[in-house]
Amino acid sequence: MDLNAPFDLVAGWLQEHALLPILYAWDLMQWEDISYGWALFAVYGAAQVVVTYAVCLPLEWWRPVERWPDRKAVTIDILYTLISRVGFLPLITFVAFYEIQVSLNGFLTDHGWVPPTLERLFPFLLGRQALTFFLYVVILDFSDYWRHRFSHMFDWWYSLHALHHAQRQMTFWSDDRNHLLDDVIGFVWFTVVALLIGIPPMQFPLLILLLRLLESLSHANTRLSFGWLGERLLISPRFHRAHHGVTAAGLKSVNYGAILPWWDMIFRTGDFSRAFVETGDPTAEEALASGGYLTQQWVGLRRMLRELWGRRAEARHS
Ligand SMILES: [Zn+2]
Ligand SMILES: [Zn+2]
């Protein structure tokens, strides 16, 4: 049986009954072909949420790090996850990436240049798809380590990222708890890297799906460690929790990696010693922890603008 058939079916239904009427009404029928791709990756995204739920929920029940009498703060993270995985990520990782790559490659070819790919750089990768896919993961993860580290280094950027750290009730839903602007920056960052190494447009959203699945697990509220060696091969909930620890919030954090702990080991930001610490950021506005979706977005943006303007005013007066 074709594993993809049920996804195709749902995506086709979604396109026909939800997307095409909107495109038609707004006179946007040139997007018809692409809208199917978006629908397909939205269905993949929804399926991924179901898989994440099925894997992480038993783990959180089995060995929770913390128990809360009231889990109200978790609800908002569920909303973040649905918006991001079903709406935003398929839209930008498939539709936007596809459009950008097609026009960039067209531009390069018109000017007599050949678009860059990893296989052209390392010809031994030709025909070795699994290895190439693995290298894409390693390279994207390496670039994500630096994106994340910079987001702690620059105060204006941390103003947005503080929303991710403000959560005191961290669960597997917390991975997508990000400021929309931070998500956009992350997408631009990933896209540049993906274009430089020539990730094909159908593989890019799949890679992001895979990476985000593991990232969800790393946020789970569970006493799960992969053992001495395992912790050094793949990031565990224990390892990422140390990054969210109240003692590590803000600029002095540790464990910036998302999938592979190797970069933290190489650049000496890894801390394998911390046990299951409390999470949150005591320096963040309370609204970032317990406010509604729009409030959190607004407070993050305001904090960033203040940071940028405050800096400029300071520079003018000195
Ligand atoms: Zn962080
Ligand atoms: Zn996190």
Coordinates of C-alpha atoms and ligand atoms in Angstrom, one line a residue:
M1 CA 0.0 0.0 0.0
D2 CA 1.2 3.5 -0.8
L3 CA 1.9 5.1 2.6
N4 CA 1.3 8.5 1.2
A5 CA -2.2 7.7 -0.1
P6 CA -4.2 8.8 2.9
F7 CA -2.2 12.0 3.1
D8 CA -2.9 12.7 -0.6
L9 CA -6.5 12.0 -0.1
V10 CA -7.0 14.5 2.8
A11 CA -4.8 17.1 1.2
G12 CA -6.8 16.8 -2.0
W13 CA -10.0 17.3 -0.1
L14 CA -8.6 20.2 1.8
Q15 CA -7.4 21.9 -1.4
E16 CA -10.7 21.4 -3.1
H17 CA -13.0 22.5 -0.3
A18 CA -11.0 25.0 1.6
L19 CA -8.2 26.5 -0.5
L20 CA -9.5 26.7 -4.0
P21 CA -12.7 28.6 -3.1
I22 CA -10.5 31.2 -1.3
L23 CA -8.1 31.4 -4.2
Y24 CA -10.9 31.7 -6.6
A25 CA -12.7 34.4 -4.6
W26 CA -9.5 36.5 -4.3
D27 CA -8.5 35.9 -7.9
L28 CA -5.4 34.1 -7.0
M29 CA -5.8 31.0 -9.2
Q30 CA -2.1 31.1 -10.3
W31 CA -1.4 29.6 -6.8
E32 CA -3.6 26.5 -7.6
D33 CA -0.6 24.1 -8.1
I34 CA 1.2 25.3 -5.0
S35 CA -1.8 25.2 -2.8
Y36 CA -1.8 21.4 -3.1
G37 CA 1.7 21.3 -1.7
W38 CA 0.8 23.5 1.2
A39 CA -2.3 21.3 1.9
L40 CA -0.1 18.2 1.8
F41 CA 2.5 19.6 4.2
A42 CA -0.3 21.0 6.5
V43 CA -1.6 17.4 6.7
Y44 CA 1.9 16.1 7.3
G45 CA 2.2 18.7 10.1
A46 CA -1.1 17.6 11.6
A47 CA 0.0 14.0 11.5
Q48 CA 3.3 15.0 13.1
V49 CA 1.4 16.6 16.0
V50 CA -0.5 13.4 16.4
V51 CA 2.7 11.3 16.4
T52 CA 4.4 13.7 18.8
Y53 CA 1.4 13.5 21.1
A54 CA 1.4 9.7 21.0
V55 CA 5.1 9.4 21.8
C56 CA 5.4 12.2 24.4
L57 CA 2.2 12.0 26.3
P58 CA 2.9 8.5 27.7
L59 CA 6.4 9.6 28.6
E60 CA 5.1 12.6 30.5
W61 CA 2.6 10.4 32.4
W62 CA 5.1 7.8 33.1
R63 CA 7.9 9.8 34.6
P64 CA 7.0 13.5 34.9
V65 CA 9.7 15.9 36.2
E66 CA 7.0 18.2 37.6
R67 CA 3.3 17.9 38.3
W68 CA 1.1 21.0 38.3
P69 CA -2.3 21.2 39.9
D70 CA -3.3 23.7 37.2
R71 CA -2.0 23.2 33.7
K72 CA -3.5 26.4 32.3
A73 CA -0.1 27.7 31.0
V74 CA 0.2 24.6 28.8
T75 CA -2.9 25.4 26.8
I76 CA -1.3 28.4 25.1
D77 CA 1.6 26.2 23.9
I78 CA -0.9 23.8 22.3
L79 CA -2.2 26.8 20.3
Y80 CA 1.4 27.8 19.3
T81 CA 2.0 24.2 18.1
L82 CA -1.1 24.1 16.0
I83 CA -0.5 27.5 14.4
S84 CA 3.1 26.7 13.7
R85 CA 3.0 23.1 12.5
V86 CA -0.3 23.1 10.6
G87 CA -0.3 26.7 9.3
F88 CA 2.9 28.6 9.4
L89 CA 5.6 26.0 8.8
P90 CA 4.0 24.3 5.8
L91 CA 3.3 27.7 4.3
I92 CA 6.9 29.0 4.6
T93 CA 8.9 25.8 4.4
F94 CA 7.0 24.6 1.3
V95 CA 5.3 27.5 -0.4
A96 CA 7.8 30.2 0.3
F97 CA 10.9 28.0 0.0
Y98 CA 9.6 26.5 -3.3
E99 CA 8.9 30.0 -4.8
I100 CA 12.3 31.3 -3.6
Q101 CA 14.3 28.3 -4.9
V102 CA 12.5 28.2 -8.3
S103 CA 13.1 31.9 -8.9
L104 CA 16.7 31.9 -7.6
N105 CA 17.6 28.9 -9.7
G106 CA 15.9 30.5 -12.7
F107 CA 17.9 33.7 -12.2
L108 CA 21.2 31.8 -11.8
T109 CA 20.6 29.6 -14.9
D110 CA 19.7 32.7 -16.9
H111 CA 23.0 34.3 -16.0
G112 CA 25.0 31.2 -16.9
W113 CA 25.6 30.0 -13.3
V114 CA 24.8 26.6 -11.9
P115 CA 22.8 26.6 -8.7
P116 CA 24.9 25.2 -5.8
T117 CA 24.3 21.7 -4.4
L118 CA 26.0 19.6 -1.8
E119 CA 26.6 16.9 -4.5
R120 CA 28.4 19.3 -6.7
L121 CA 30.7 20.2 -3.9
F122 CA 31.2 16.6 -2.9
P123 CA 30.7 14.4 -5.9
F124 CA 31.0 11.1 -3.9
L125 CA 27.5 12.0 -2.6
L126 CA 25.9 11.5 -6.0
G127 CA 23.5 8.6 -5.8
R128 CA 23.9 8.3 -2.0
Q129 CA 20.6 9.8 -1.0
A130 CA 20.5 8.6 2.6
L131 CA 24.0 10.0 3.4
T132 CA 23.1 13.3 1.6
F133 CA 19.9 13.6 3.7
F134 CA 21.9 12.9 6.9
L135 CA 24.4 15.6 5.9
Y136 CA 21.5 18.1 5.4
V137 CA 20.4 17.4 8.9
V138 CA 23.9 17.9 10.3
I139 CA 24.4 21.2 8.4
L140 CA 21.0 22.6 9.3
D141 CA 21.5 21.6 12.9
F142 CA 24.9 23.3 13.0
S143 CA 23.4 26.5 11.5
D144 CA 20.6 26.3 14.1
Y145 CA 23.1 26.1 16.9
W146 CA 24.5 29.4 15.9
R147 CA 21.2 31.0 15.3
H148 CA 20.1 30.0 18.8
R149 CA 23.3 31.1 20.3
F150 CA 23.1 34.6 18.6
S151 CA 19.5 34.9 19.8
H152 CA 20.9 34.8 23.4
M153 CA 23.9 37.0 22.6
F154 CA 22.0 40.0 21.2
D155 CA 19.7 41.7 23.7
W156 CA 17.1 42.7 21.1
W157 CA 17.0 39.2 19.7
Y158 CA 16.7 37.7 23.2
S159 CA 13.7 40.0 23.8
L160 CA 11.9 37.8 21.2
H161 CA 13.4 34.6 22.4
A162 CA 12.5 35.3 26.0
L163 CA 8.9 34.2 25.1
H164 CA 10.2 30.7 24.5
H165 CA 12.1 30.7 27.9
A166 CA 9.3 32.3 30.0
Q167 CA 7.3 29.1 30.2
R168 CA 7.5 27.6 33.7
Q169 CA 5.3 24.6 32.8
M170 CA 7.5 23.2 30.1
T171 CA 6.1 20.3 28.1
F172 CA 6.5 18.8 24.6
W173 CA 4.1 21.5 23.4
S174 CA 6.6 24.2 24.3
D175 CA 8.9 23.8 21.3
D176 CA 6.7 26.0 19.1
R177 CA 6.3 28.7 21.7
N178 CA 8.1 31.3 19.8
H179 CA 7.6 34.9 18.8
L180 CA 6.3 35.1 15.2
L181 CA 9.2 37.5 14.2
D182 CA 11.7 35.0 15.7
D183 CA 10.1 32.3 13.6
V184 CA 10.5 34.5 10.5
I185 CA 14.1 35.2 11.3
G186 CA 14.6 31.4 11.8
F187 CA 13.0 30.7 8.5
V188 CA 15.2 33.2 6.6
W189 CA 18.3 31.7 8.4
F190 CA 17.4 28.2 7.4
T191 CA 16.4 29.1 3.9
V192 CA 19.8 30.8 3.1
V193 CA 21.6 27.6 4.3
A194 CA 19.2 25.3 2.5
L195 CA 19.7 27.3 -0.8
L196 CA 23.5 27.3 -0.4
I197 CA 23.6 23.5 -0.1
G198 CA 20.8 23.0 -2.6
I199 CA 18.2 21.1 -0.6
P200 CA 15.4 20.0 -3.0
P201 CA 12.1 21.8 -2.4
M202 CA 10.2 18.6 -1.5
Q203 CA 12.9 17.6 1.0
F204 CA 13.2 20.8 2.9
P205 CA 9.8 20.7 4.6
L206 CA 10.3 17.0 5.4
L207 CA 13.6 17.8 7.0
I208 CA 12.0 20.5 9.1
L209 CA 9.2 18.1 10.1
L210 CA 11.8 15.6 11.3
L211 CA 13.9 18.1 13.2
R212 CA 10.8 19.6 14.9
L213 CA 9.6 16.1 16.0
L214 CA 12.9 15.6 17.9
E215 CA 12.8 19.1 19.3
S216 CA 9.3 18.5 20.7
L217 CA 10.6 15.4 22.5
S218 CA 13.5 17.4 23.9
H219 CA 11.0 19.7 25.6
A220 CA 8.9 16.9 27.2
N221 CA 8.2 17.1 30.9
T222 CA 9.8 13.7 31.5
R223 CA 12.7 12.2 33.4
L224 CA 14.3 10.9 30.3
S225 CA 18.0 10.7 29.7
F226 CA 19.7 8.7 27.0
G227 CA 22.6 7.6 29.1
W228 CA 26.3 8.8 29.0
L229 CA 26.9 7.9 25.4
G230 CA 23.3 8.5 24.1
E231 CA 23.3 12.0 25.6
R232 CA 26.4 12.8 23.6
L233 CA 24.9 11.5 20.3
L234 CA 21.4 13.0 20.4
I235 CA 19.8 15.7 22.5
S236 CA 17.6 14.4 25.3
P237 CA 14.8 16.0 27.4
R238 CA 17.3 16.2 30.2
F239 CA 19.9 18.1 28.1
H240 CA 17.5 20.6 26.7
R241 CA 15.9 21.2 30.1
A242 CA 19.2 22.5 31.4
H243 CA 19.0 25.1 28.7
H244 CA 15.6 26.2 30.0
G245 CA 16.7 26.1 33.7
V246 CA 15.9 29.2 35.6
T247 CA 19.6 29.4 36.5
A248 CA 20.5 29.3 32.9
A249 CA 17.9 31.7 31.5
G250 CA 18.9 34.7 29.4
L251 CA 22.5 35.5 28.4
K252 CA 24.4 32.9 30.5
S253 CA 22.7 29.8 29.1
V254 CA 24.1 26.4 28.2
N255 CA 23.1 23.6 25.8
Y256 CA 22.1 25.6 22.7
G257 CA 21.9 22.6 20.4
A258 CA 18.6 21.4 19.0
I259 CA 19.2 17.9 17.7
L260 CA 22.9 17.1 18.0
P261 CA 24.8 18.0 21.2
W262 CA 28.1 17.9 19.2
W263 CA 28.3 21.7 18.7
D264 CA 27.9 22.4 22.4
M265 CA 30.7 20.0 23.0
I266 CA 32.9 21.5 20.3
F267 CA 32.3 25.1 21.3
R268 CA 32.3 24.4 25.0
T269 CA 28.8 25.5 25.9
G270 CA 27.6 22.0 26.9
D271 CA 26.6 21.1 30.4
F272 CA 25.8 17.5 30.9
S273 CA 25.9 17.7 34.7
R274 CA 22.6 19.5 35.4
A275 CA 19.8 17.2 36.6
F276 CA 16.1 18.0 35.9
V277 CA 16.1 21.7 36.8
E278 CA 13.1 24.1 37.2
T279 CA 12.3 26.0 34.0
G280 CA 11.4 29.6 33.3
D281 CA 13.0 33.1 33.0
P282 CA 12.7 35.2 36.1
T283 CA 13.8 38.3 34.2
A284 CA 11.0 38.0 31.6
E285 CA 7.7 40.0 31.9
E286 CA 5.0 38.0 33.6
A287 CA 2.8 38.5 30.4
L288 CA 5.4 36.4 28.5
A289 CA 4.8 33.5 30.8
S290 CA 1.0 33.7 31.4
G291 CA -0.5 36.2 28.9
G292 CA -2.7 35.3 26.0
Y293 CA -1.3 34.7 22.5
L294 CA -1.6 38.2 21.2
T295 CA -0.4 39.7 24.5
Q296 CA 2.7 37.6 24.4
Q297 CA 3.4 38.6 20.8
W298 CA 2.9 42.3 21.6
V299 CA 5.0 42.2 24.8
G300 CA 7.9 40.5 23.0
L301 CA 7.8 43.0 20.1
R302 CA 7.6 46.0 22.5
R303 CA 10.5 44.6 24.5
M304 CA 12.6 44.3 21.3
L305 CA 11.7 47.8 20.1
R306 CA 12.6 49.3 23.6
E307 CA 15.9 47.4 23.5
L308 CA 16.7 48.8 20.0
W309 CA 15.5 52.4 20.7
G310 CA 17.0 52.4 24.2
R311 CA 20.4 51.5 22.8
R312 CA 20.2 54.3 20.2
A313 CA 19.2 56.9 22.8
E314 CA 22.0 55.8 25.0
A315 CA 24.5 56.1 22.2
R316 CA 23.2 59.6 21.4
H317 CA 23.6 60.8 25.0
S318 CA 27.1 59.5 25.6
Ligands
ZN1 ZN 17.2 29.5 24.2
ZN2 ZN 13.6 25.1 24.0

